């Protein structure tokens, strides 16, 4: 839910009083990064076969962060998160190669 921006604390319609847009964007980005940092650990705790469906669902969201309009830190984070997930996917990388090259 966090990476899809569906978490209650990311609700765009109900702005918190006192928080400026830049501050909210920073908080949302930090939350996204924290969620992304969990992925490799999750993958290592699972079999590659078990991790594939989770990674498949999250890869499009990570790839969105690699676009030109994203900040260098967003792009760097996304590339790093994808790279860190390669080890837990050992032997199951073929479906993802065309997306990450």
Tab-separated table of N, CA, C and O in Angstrom, residues 11-86:
chain	number	residue	atom	x	y	z
A	11	UNK	N	-2.552	10.119	2.484
A	11	UNK	CA	-3.798	10.633	1.908
A	11	UNK	C	-3.591	12.066	1.428
A	11	UNK	O	-3.319	12.968	2.204
A	12	UNK	N	-3.745	12.267	0.149
A	12	UNK	CA	-3.501	13.563	-0.472
A	12	UNK	C	-4.627	14.566	-0.205
A	12	UNK	O	-4.419	15.764	-0.255
A	13	UNK	N	-5.813	14.077	0.058
A	13	UNK	CA	-6.976	14.966	0.179
A	13	UNK	C	-7.063	15.670	1.525
A	13	UNK	O	-7.602	16.755	1.628
A	14	UNK	N	-6.574	15.049	2.566
A	14	UNK	CA	-6.671	15.635	3.896
A	14	UNK	C	-5.292	16.113	4.345
A	14	UNK	O	-4.553	15.402	5.007
A	15	UNK	N	-4.933	17.309	3.962
A	15	UNK	CA	-3.638	17.862	4.342
A	15	UNK	C	-3.611	18.139	5.837
A	15	UNK	O	-4.564	18.631	6.408
A	16	UNK	N	-2.485	17.826	6.452
A	16	UNK	CA	-2.314	18.102	7.874
A	16	UNK	C	-2.033	19.585	8.055
A	16	UNK	O	-1.229	20.164	7.336
A	17	UNK	N	-2.674	20.206	9.004
A	17	UNK	CA	-2.377	21.613	9.245
A	17	UNK	C	-0.939	21.785	9.705
A	17	UNK	O	-0.432	20.989	10.491
A	18	UNK	N	-0.276	22.805	9.171
A	18	UNK	CA	1.091	23.090	9.573
A	18	UNK	C	2.145	22.415	8.716
A	18	UNK	O	3.304	22.763	8.798
A	19	UNK	N	1.776	21.429	7.922
A	19	UNK	CA	2.740	20.772	7.051
A	19	UNK	C	2.663	21.377	5.661
A	19	UNK	O	1.604	21.437	5.063
A	20	UNK	N	3.777	21.826	5.182
A	20	UNK	CA	3.811	22.384	3.846
A	20	UNK	C	3.955	21.258	2.830
A	20	UNK	O	4.357	20.140	3.170
A	21	UNK	N	3.644	21.558	1.565
A	21	UNK	CA	3.701	20.544	0.513
A	21	UNK	C	5.069	19.887	0.418
A	21	UNK	O	5.164	18.675	0.261
A	22	UNK	N	6.128	20.689	0.488
A	22	UNK	CA	7.476	20.128	0.385
A	22	UNK	C	7.762	19.155	1.513
A	22	UNK	O	8.365	18.104	1.315
A	23	UNK	N	7.315	19.508	2.697
A	23	UNK	CA	7.518	18.644	3.861
A	23	UNK	C	6.747	17.336	3.698
A	23	UNK	O	7.267	16.254	3.996
A	24	UNK	N	5.519	17.422	3.213
A	24	UNK	CA	4.716	16.220	2.990
A	24	UNK	C	5.344	15.342	1.923
A	24	UNK	O	5.384	14.114	2.069
A	25	UNK	N	5.846	15.953	0.858
A	25	UNK	CA	6.486	15.190	-0.210
A	25	UNK	C	7.727	14.477	0.317
A	25	UNK	O	7.981	13.315	-0.026
A	26	UNK	N	8.497	15.152	1.157
A	26	UNK	CA	9.679	14.532	1.762
A	26	UNK	C	9.291	13.345	2.629
A	26	UNK	O	9.948	12.302	2.607
A	27	UNK	N	8.246	13.498	3.408
A	27	UNK	CA	7.797	12.419	4.283
A	27	UNK	C	7.290	11.231	3.465
A	27	UNK	O	7.578	10.080	3.789
A	28	UNK	N	6.539	11.505	2.402
A	28	UNK	CA	6.043	10.433	1.540
A	28	UNK	C	7.206	9.698	0.881
A	28	UNK	O	7.204	8.470	0.785
A	29	UNK	N	8.204	10.450	0.434
A	29	UNK	CA	9.367	9.837	-0.209
A	29	UNK	C	10.159	8.998	0.784
A	29	UNK	O	10.608	7.900	0.459
A	30	UNK	N	10.323	9.483	1.997
A	30	UNK	CA	11.030	8.713	3.027
A	30	UNK	C	10.287	7.414	3.324
A	30	UNK	O	10.908	6.346	3.450
A	31	UNK	N	8.982	7.486	3.411
A	31	UNK	CA	8.175	6.299	3.669
A	31	UNK	C	8.334	5.284	2.536
A	31	UNK	O	8.503	4.087	2.768
A	32	UNK	N	8.326	5.767	1.295
A	32	UNK	CA	8.516	4.913	0.127
A	32	UNK	C	9.884	4.233	0.198
A	32	UNK	O	10.009	3.037	-0.044
A	33	UNK	N	10.913	5.003	0.556
A	33	UNK	CA	12.258	4.441	0.635
A	33	UNK	C	12.374	3.408	1.750
A	33	UNK	O	13.009	2.369	1.571
A	34	UNK	N	11.767	3.673	2.884
A	34	UNK	CA	11.807	2.690	3.976
A	34	UNK	C	11.138	1.382	3.548
A	34	UNK	O	11.633	0.300	3.865
A	35	UNK	N	10.032	1.502	2.846
A	35	UNK	CA	9.347	0.297	2.355
A	35	UNK	C	10.233	-0.444	1.363
A	35	UNK	O	10.316	-1.679	1.389
A	36	UNK	N	10.923	0.294	0.502
A	36	UNK	CA	11.807	-0.327	-0.478
A	36	UNK	C	13.009	-1.004	0.140
A	36	UNK	O	13.518	-1.997	-0.389
A	37	UNK	N	13.469	-0.489	1.265
A	37	UNK	CA	14.623	-1.080	1.935
A	37	UNK	C	14.294	-2.434	2.553
A	37	UNK	O	15.192	-3.240	2.807
A	38	UNK	N	13.043	-2.705	2.769
A	38	UNK	CA	12.612	-3.974	3.349
A	38	UNK	C	12.608	-5.089	2.288
A	38	UNK	O	12.775	-6.262	2.621
A	39	UNK	N	12.460	-4.727	1.029
A	39	UNK	CA	12.313	-5.724	-0.031
A	39	UNK	C	13.415	-6.775	-0.076
A	39	UNK	O	13.114	-7.972	-0.102
A	40	UNK	N	14.687	-6.386	-0.113
A	40	UNK	CA	15.716	-7.424	-0.178
A	40	UNK	C	15.686	-8.372	1.023
A	40	UNK	O	15.871	-9.575	0.867
A	41	UNK	N	15.421	-7.839	2.200
A	41	UNK	CA	15.333	-8.697	3.392
A	41	UNK	C	14.163	-9.658	3.277
A	41	UNK	O	14.272	-10.835	3.652
A	42	UNK	N	13.055	-9.161	2.776
A	42	UNK	CA	11.893	-10.026	2.554
A	42	UNK	C	12.258	-11.136	1.575
A	42	UNK	O	11.947	-12.307	1.803
A	43	UNK	N	12.936	-10.756	0.503
A	43	UNK	CA	13.340	-11.746	-0.497
A	43	UNK	C	14.272	-12.796	0.064
A	43	UNK	O	14.154	-13.982	-0.263
A	44	UNK	N	15.206	-12.382	0.909
A	44	UNK	CA	16.139	-13.349	1.503
A	44	UNK	C	15.438	-14.271	2.499
A	44	UNK	O	15.888	-15.394	2.730
A	45	UNK	N	14.349	-13.811	3.073
A	45	UNK	CA	13.603	-14.637	4.032
A	45	UNK	C	12.699	-15.643	3.331
A	45	UNK	O	12.173	-16.539	3.977
A	46	UNK	N	12.538	-15.466	2.029
A	46	UNK	CA	11.645	-16.335	1.255
A	46	UNK	C	12.471	-17.128	0.241
A	46	UNK	O	13.628	-16.823	0.004
A	47	UNK	N	11.828	-18.087	-0.373
A	47	UNK	CA	12.466	-18.764	-1.504
A	47	UNK	C	12.354	-17.832	-2.715
A	47	UNK	O	11.461	-16.968	-2.750
A	48	UNK	N	13.222	-17.993	-3.704
A	48	UNK	CA	13.080	-17.177	-4.912
A	48	UNK	C	11.693	-17.313	-5.536
A	48	UNK	O	11.100	-16.325	-5.977
A	49	UNK	N	11.160	-18.512	-5.539
A	49	UNK	CA	9.823	-18.746	-6.111
A	49	UNK	C	8.749	-17.975	-5.347
A	49	UNK	O	7.795	-17.472	-5.930
A	50	UNK	N	8.896	-17.906	-4.051
A	50	UNK	CA	7.923	-17.190	-3.231
A	50	UNK	C	8.040	-15.682	-3.349
A	50	UNK	O	7.051	-14.955	-3.223
A	51	UNK	N	9.250	-15.186	-3.612
A	51	UNK	CA	9.491	-13.753	-3.705
A	51	UNK	C	9.083	-13.166	-5.062
A	51	UNK	O	8.736	-11.990	-5.160
A	52	UNK	N	9.114	-13.992	-6.109
A	52	UNK	CA	8.807	-13.520	-7.469
A	52	UNK	C	7.481	-12.756	-7.546
A	52	UNK	O	7.439	-11.659	-8.112
A	53	UNK	N	6.368	-13.253	-6.996
A	53	UNK	CA	5.106	-12.504	-7.128
A	53	UNK	C	5.150	-11.129	-6.446
A	53	UNK	O	4.589	-10.164	-6.965
A	54	UNK	N	5.840	-11.042	-5.334
A	54	UNK	CA	5.936	-9.752	-4.636
A	54	UNK	C	6.774	-8.768	-5.448
A	54	UNK	O	6.408	-7.610	-5.622
A	55	UNK	N	7.919	-9.249	-5.920
A	55	UNK	CA	8.792	-8.385	-6.705
A	55	UNK	C	8.106	-7.970	-8.008
A	55	UNK	O	8.207	-6.820	-8.422
A	56	UNK	N	7.392	-8.899	-8.628
A	56	UNK	CA	6.669	-8.588	-9.877
A	56	UNK	C	5.670	-7.461	-9.666
A	56	UNK	O	5.516	-6.593	-10.520
A	57	UNK	N	4.990	-7.467	-8.544
A	57	UNK	CA	3.999	-6.441	-8.251
A	57	UNK	C	4.607	-5.093	-7.932
A	57	UNK	O	4.031	-4.041	-8.234
A	58	UNK	N	5.818	-5.096	-7.350
A	58	UNK	CA	6.450	-3.850	-6.944
A	58	UNK	C	7.398	-3.272	-7.983
A	58	UNK	O	7.685	-2.076	-7.959
A	59	UNK	N	7.861	-4.088	-8.909
A	59	UNK	CA	8.812	-3.614	-9.914
A	59	UNK	C	8.282	-2.422	-10.713
A	59	UNK	O	9.014	-1.441	-10.888
A	60	UNK	N	7.031	-2.427	-11.179
A	60	UNK	CA	6.551	-1.255	-11.925
A	60	UNK	C	6.611	0.041	-11.113
A	60	UNK	O	6.938	1.096	-11.657
A	61	UNK	N	6.348	-0.036	-9.829
A	61	UNK	CA	6.412	1.162	-8.983
A	61	UNK	C	7.846	1.640	-8.805
A	61	UNK	O	8.105	2.842	-8.804
A	62	UNK	N	8.767	0.704	-8.696
A	62	UNK	CA	10.174	1.076	-8.589
A	62	UNK	C	10.671	1.670	-9.907
A	62	UNK	O	11.400	2.653	-9.917
A	63	UNK	N	10.251	1.088	-11.016
A	63	UNK	CA	10.691	1.590	-12.318
A	63	UNK	C	10.165	2.997	-12.597
A	63	UNK	O	10.827	3.788	-13.276
A	64	UNK	N	8.995	3.330	-12.053
A	64	UNK	CA	8.473	4.697	-12.209
A	64	UNK	C	9.424	5.718	-11.592
A	64	UNK	O	9.512	6.845	-12.048
A	65	UNK	N	10.122	5.305	-10.550
A	65	UNK	CA	11.049	6.208	-9.863
A	65	UNK	C	12.369	6.374	-10.624
A	65	UNK	O	13.228	7.139	-10.195
A	66	UNK	N	12.545	5.680	-11.736
A	66	UNK	CA	13.769	5.811	-12.522
A	66	UNK	C	13.590	6.773	-13.701
A	66	UNK	O	14.522	6.971	-14.475
A	67	UNK	N	12.434	7.340	-13.848
A	67	UNK	CA	12.170	8.245	-14.972
A	67	UNK	C	12.893	9.573	-14.811
A	67	UNK	O	13.250	9.978	-13.704
A	68	UNK	N	13.090	10.252	-15.942
A	68	UNK	CA	13.823	11.529	-15.958
A	68	UNK	C	13.241	12.574	-15.025
A	68	UNK	O	13.971	13.354	-14.426
A	69	UNK	N	11.903	12.632	-14.900
A	69	UNK	CA	11.280	13.673	-14.083
A	69	UNK	C	11.466	13.447	-12.584
A	69	UNK	O	11.204	14.328	-11.789
A	70	UNK	N	11.962	12.287	-12.197
A	70	UNK	CA	12.233	12.019	-10.780
A	70	UNK	C	13.589	12.620	-10.409
A	70	UNK	O	14.444	12.828	-11.252
A	71	UNK	N	13.743	12.881	-9.133
A	71	UNK	CA	14.997	13.461	-8.657
A	71	UNK	C	16.118	12.424	-8.738
A	71	UNK	O	15.849	11.216	-8.749
A	72	UNK	N	17.359	12.879	-8.766
A	72	UNK	CA	18.476	11.923	-8.769
A	72	UNK	C	18.446	10.970	-7.569
A	72	UNK	O	18.772	9.797	-7.718
A	73	UNK	N	18.035	11.458	-6.411
A	73	UNK	CA	17.985	10.574	-5.242
A	73	UNK	C	16.887	9.516	-5.395
A	73	UNK	O	17.075	8.367	-4.976
A	74	UNK	N	15.755	9.883	-5.992
A	74	UNK	CA	14.687	8.897	-6.239
A	74	UNK	C	15.168	7.840	-7.224
A	74	UNK	O	14.947	6.640	-7.008
A	75	UNK	N	15.822	8.277	-8.292
A	75	UNK	CA	16.311	7.334	-9.296
A	75	UNK	C	17.370	6.417	-8.697
A	75	UNK	O	17.358	5.200	-8.921
A	76	UNK	N	18.271	6.993	-7.921
A	76	UNK	CA	19.325	6.204	-7.287
A	76	UNK	C	18.739	5.159	-6.345
A	76	UNK	O	19.156	3.994	-6.343
A	77	UNK	N	17.766	5.574	-5.549
A	77	UNK	CA	17.123	4.642	-4.623
A	77	UNK	C	16.478	3.494	-5.379
A	77	UNK	O	16.642	2.323	-5.034
A	78	UNK	N	15.720	3.814	-6.432
A	78	UNK	CA	14.990	2.788	-7.181
A	78	UNK	C	15.944	1.788	-7.824
A	78	UNK	O	15.719	0.571	-7.747
A	79	UNK	N	17.008	2.278	-8.436
A	79	UNK	CA	17.988	1.390	-9.063
A	79	UNK	C	18.645	0.503	-8.001
A	79	UNK	O	18.808	-0.703	-8.195
A	80	UNK	N	18.984	1.096	-6.865
A	80	UNK	CA	19.579	0.319	-5.781
A	80	UNK	C	18.638	-0.741	-5.229
A	80	UNK	O	19.062	-1.868	-4.954
A	81	UNK	N	17.373	-0.396	-5.076
A	81	UNK	CA	16.392	-1.357	-4.554
A	81	UNK	C	16.224	-2.536	-5.510
A	81	UNK	O	16.183	-3.695	-5.080
A	82	UNK	N	16.151	-2.236	-6.806
A	82	UNK	CA	16.035	-3.309	-7.798
A	82	UNK	C	17.293	-4.179	-7.763
A	82	UNK	O	17.204	-5.407	-7.753
A	83	UNK	N	18.460	-3.551	-7.732
A	83	UNK	CA	19.720	-4.308	-7.703
A	83	UNK	C	19.812	-5.184	-6.456
A	83	UNK	O	20.236	-6.345	-6.550
A	84	UNK	N	19.409	-4.664	-5.312
A	84	UNK	CA	19.465	-5.433	-4.070
A	84	UNK	C	18.525	-6.633	-4.082
A	84	UNK	O	18.735	-7.600	-3.336
A	85	UNK	N	17.510	-6.590	-4.903
A	85	UNK	CA	16.551	-7.698	-4.982
A	85	UNK	C	16.998	-8.797	-5.939
A	85	UNK	O	16.372	-9.859	-5.988
A	86	UNK	N	18.067	-8.571	-6.684
A	86	UNK	CA	18.530	-9.574	-7.646
A	86	UNK	C	19.049	-10.834	-6.953
A	86	UNK	O	18.773	-11.939	-7.392
